[in-house]
XYZ file of C-alpha atoms in Angstrom:
110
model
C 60.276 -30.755 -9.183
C 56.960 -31.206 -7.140
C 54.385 -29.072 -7.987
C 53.293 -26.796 -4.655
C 50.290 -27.597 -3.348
C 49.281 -24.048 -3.142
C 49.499 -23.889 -6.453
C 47.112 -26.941 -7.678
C 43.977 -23.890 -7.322
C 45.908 -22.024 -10.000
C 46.140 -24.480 -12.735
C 43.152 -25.884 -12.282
C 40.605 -22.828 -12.074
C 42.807 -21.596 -14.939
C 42.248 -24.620 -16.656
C 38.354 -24.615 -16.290
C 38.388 -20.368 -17.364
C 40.309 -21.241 -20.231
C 37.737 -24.293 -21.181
C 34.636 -22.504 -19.737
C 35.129 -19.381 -22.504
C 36.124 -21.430 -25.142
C 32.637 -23.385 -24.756
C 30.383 -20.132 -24.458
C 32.635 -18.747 -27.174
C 31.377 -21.934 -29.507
C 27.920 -22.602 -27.773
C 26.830 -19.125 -27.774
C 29.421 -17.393 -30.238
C 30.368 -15.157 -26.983
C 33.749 -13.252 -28.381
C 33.474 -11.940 -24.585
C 33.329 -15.224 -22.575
C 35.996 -16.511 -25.078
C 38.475 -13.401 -23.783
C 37.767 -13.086 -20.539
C 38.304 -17.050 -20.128
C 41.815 -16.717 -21.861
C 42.729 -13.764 -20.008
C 41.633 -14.588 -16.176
C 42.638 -18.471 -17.313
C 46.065 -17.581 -18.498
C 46.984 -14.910 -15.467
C 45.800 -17.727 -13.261
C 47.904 -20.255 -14.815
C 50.933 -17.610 -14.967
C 50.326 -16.671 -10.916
C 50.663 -21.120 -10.387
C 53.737 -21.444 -12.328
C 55.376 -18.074 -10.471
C 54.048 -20.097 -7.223
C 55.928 -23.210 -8.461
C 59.265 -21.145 -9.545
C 59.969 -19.634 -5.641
C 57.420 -16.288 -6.278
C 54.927 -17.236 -3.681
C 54.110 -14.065 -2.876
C 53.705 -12.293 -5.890
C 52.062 -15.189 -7.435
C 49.316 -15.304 -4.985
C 49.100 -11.945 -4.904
C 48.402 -12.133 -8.557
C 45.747 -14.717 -8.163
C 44.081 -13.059 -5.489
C 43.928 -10.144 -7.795
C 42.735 -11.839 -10.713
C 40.167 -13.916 -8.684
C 38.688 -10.734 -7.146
C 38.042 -9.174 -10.268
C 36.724 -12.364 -11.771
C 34.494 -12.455 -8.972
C 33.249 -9.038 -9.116
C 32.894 -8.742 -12.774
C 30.322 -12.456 -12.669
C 29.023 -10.646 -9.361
C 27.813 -8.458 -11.367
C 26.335 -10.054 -13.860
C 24.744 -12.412 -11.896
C 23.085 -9.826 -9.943
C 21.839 -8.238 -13.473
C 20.251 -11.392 -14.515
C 19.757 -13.521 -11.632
C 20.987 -16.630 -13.551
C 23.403 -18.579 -10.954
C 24.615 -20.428 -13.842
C 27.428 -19.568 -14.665
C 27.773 -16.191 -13.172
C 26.731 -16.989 -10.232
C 29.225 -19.951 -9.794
C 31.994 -18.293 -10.764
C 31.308 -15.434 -8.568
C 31.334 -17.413 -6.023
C 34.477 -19.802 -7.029
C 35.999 -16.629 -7.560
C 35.696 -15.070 -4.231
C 36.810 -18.120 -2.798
C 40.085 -18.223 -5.059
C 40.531 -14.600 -3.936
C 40.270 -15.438 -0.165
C 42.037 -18.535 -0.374
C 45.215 -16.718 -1.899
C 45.327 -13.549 0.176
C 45.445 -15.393 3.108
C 48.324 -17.182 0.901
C 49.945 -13.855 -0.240
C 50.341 -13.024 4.033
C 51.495 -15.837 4.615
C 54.575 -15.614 2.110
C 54.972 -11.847 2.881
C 58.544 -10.811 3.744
């Protein structure tokens, strides 16, 4: 079975979460980047493979949801200390996810 394109975002933002919180975990011994990265990472990953199994719309609408809150919660911190990396980044990545799969999530809606 093909893998959706709409569902390529999902793994691989997940993917880089998952990998991005390890690394702050063991470059800065961040038990918060580490959990947050496993969390958004893993609900990201979980919204691509409901995608892939016929649950377009839920699964987008979980990635939008995920996104948005990874975007306003690295908002937020980016705003606080002005660093654009990473905050700012994945603010910005994030928002994008989140647009990206609402439009997504209309499109599937019954």
């Amino acid at each position: 079975m093909a893998i959706p394109g709409s569902a390529h975002p999902c793994f691989s933002l997940g993917g880089l979460l998952i990998l991005g919180g390890t690394a702050g975990y063991f470059k800065k011994g961040s038990r918060a980047s580490l959990g947050a990265g496993i969390v958004t990472g893993g609900l990201l990953i979980g919204s691509g493979a409901m995608i892939c199994k016929d649950s377009q719309f839920e699964g987008h609408s979980l990635a939008a949801g995920t996104s948005a809150v990874l975007a306003g919660g690295m908002g937020h911190r980016f705003l606080k200390g002005g660093k654009f990396m990473p905050a700012g980044l994945i603010a910005a990545v994030g928002a994008v996810s989140a647009a990206f799969h609402v439009k997504k999530a209309l499109e599937w809606r019954s």
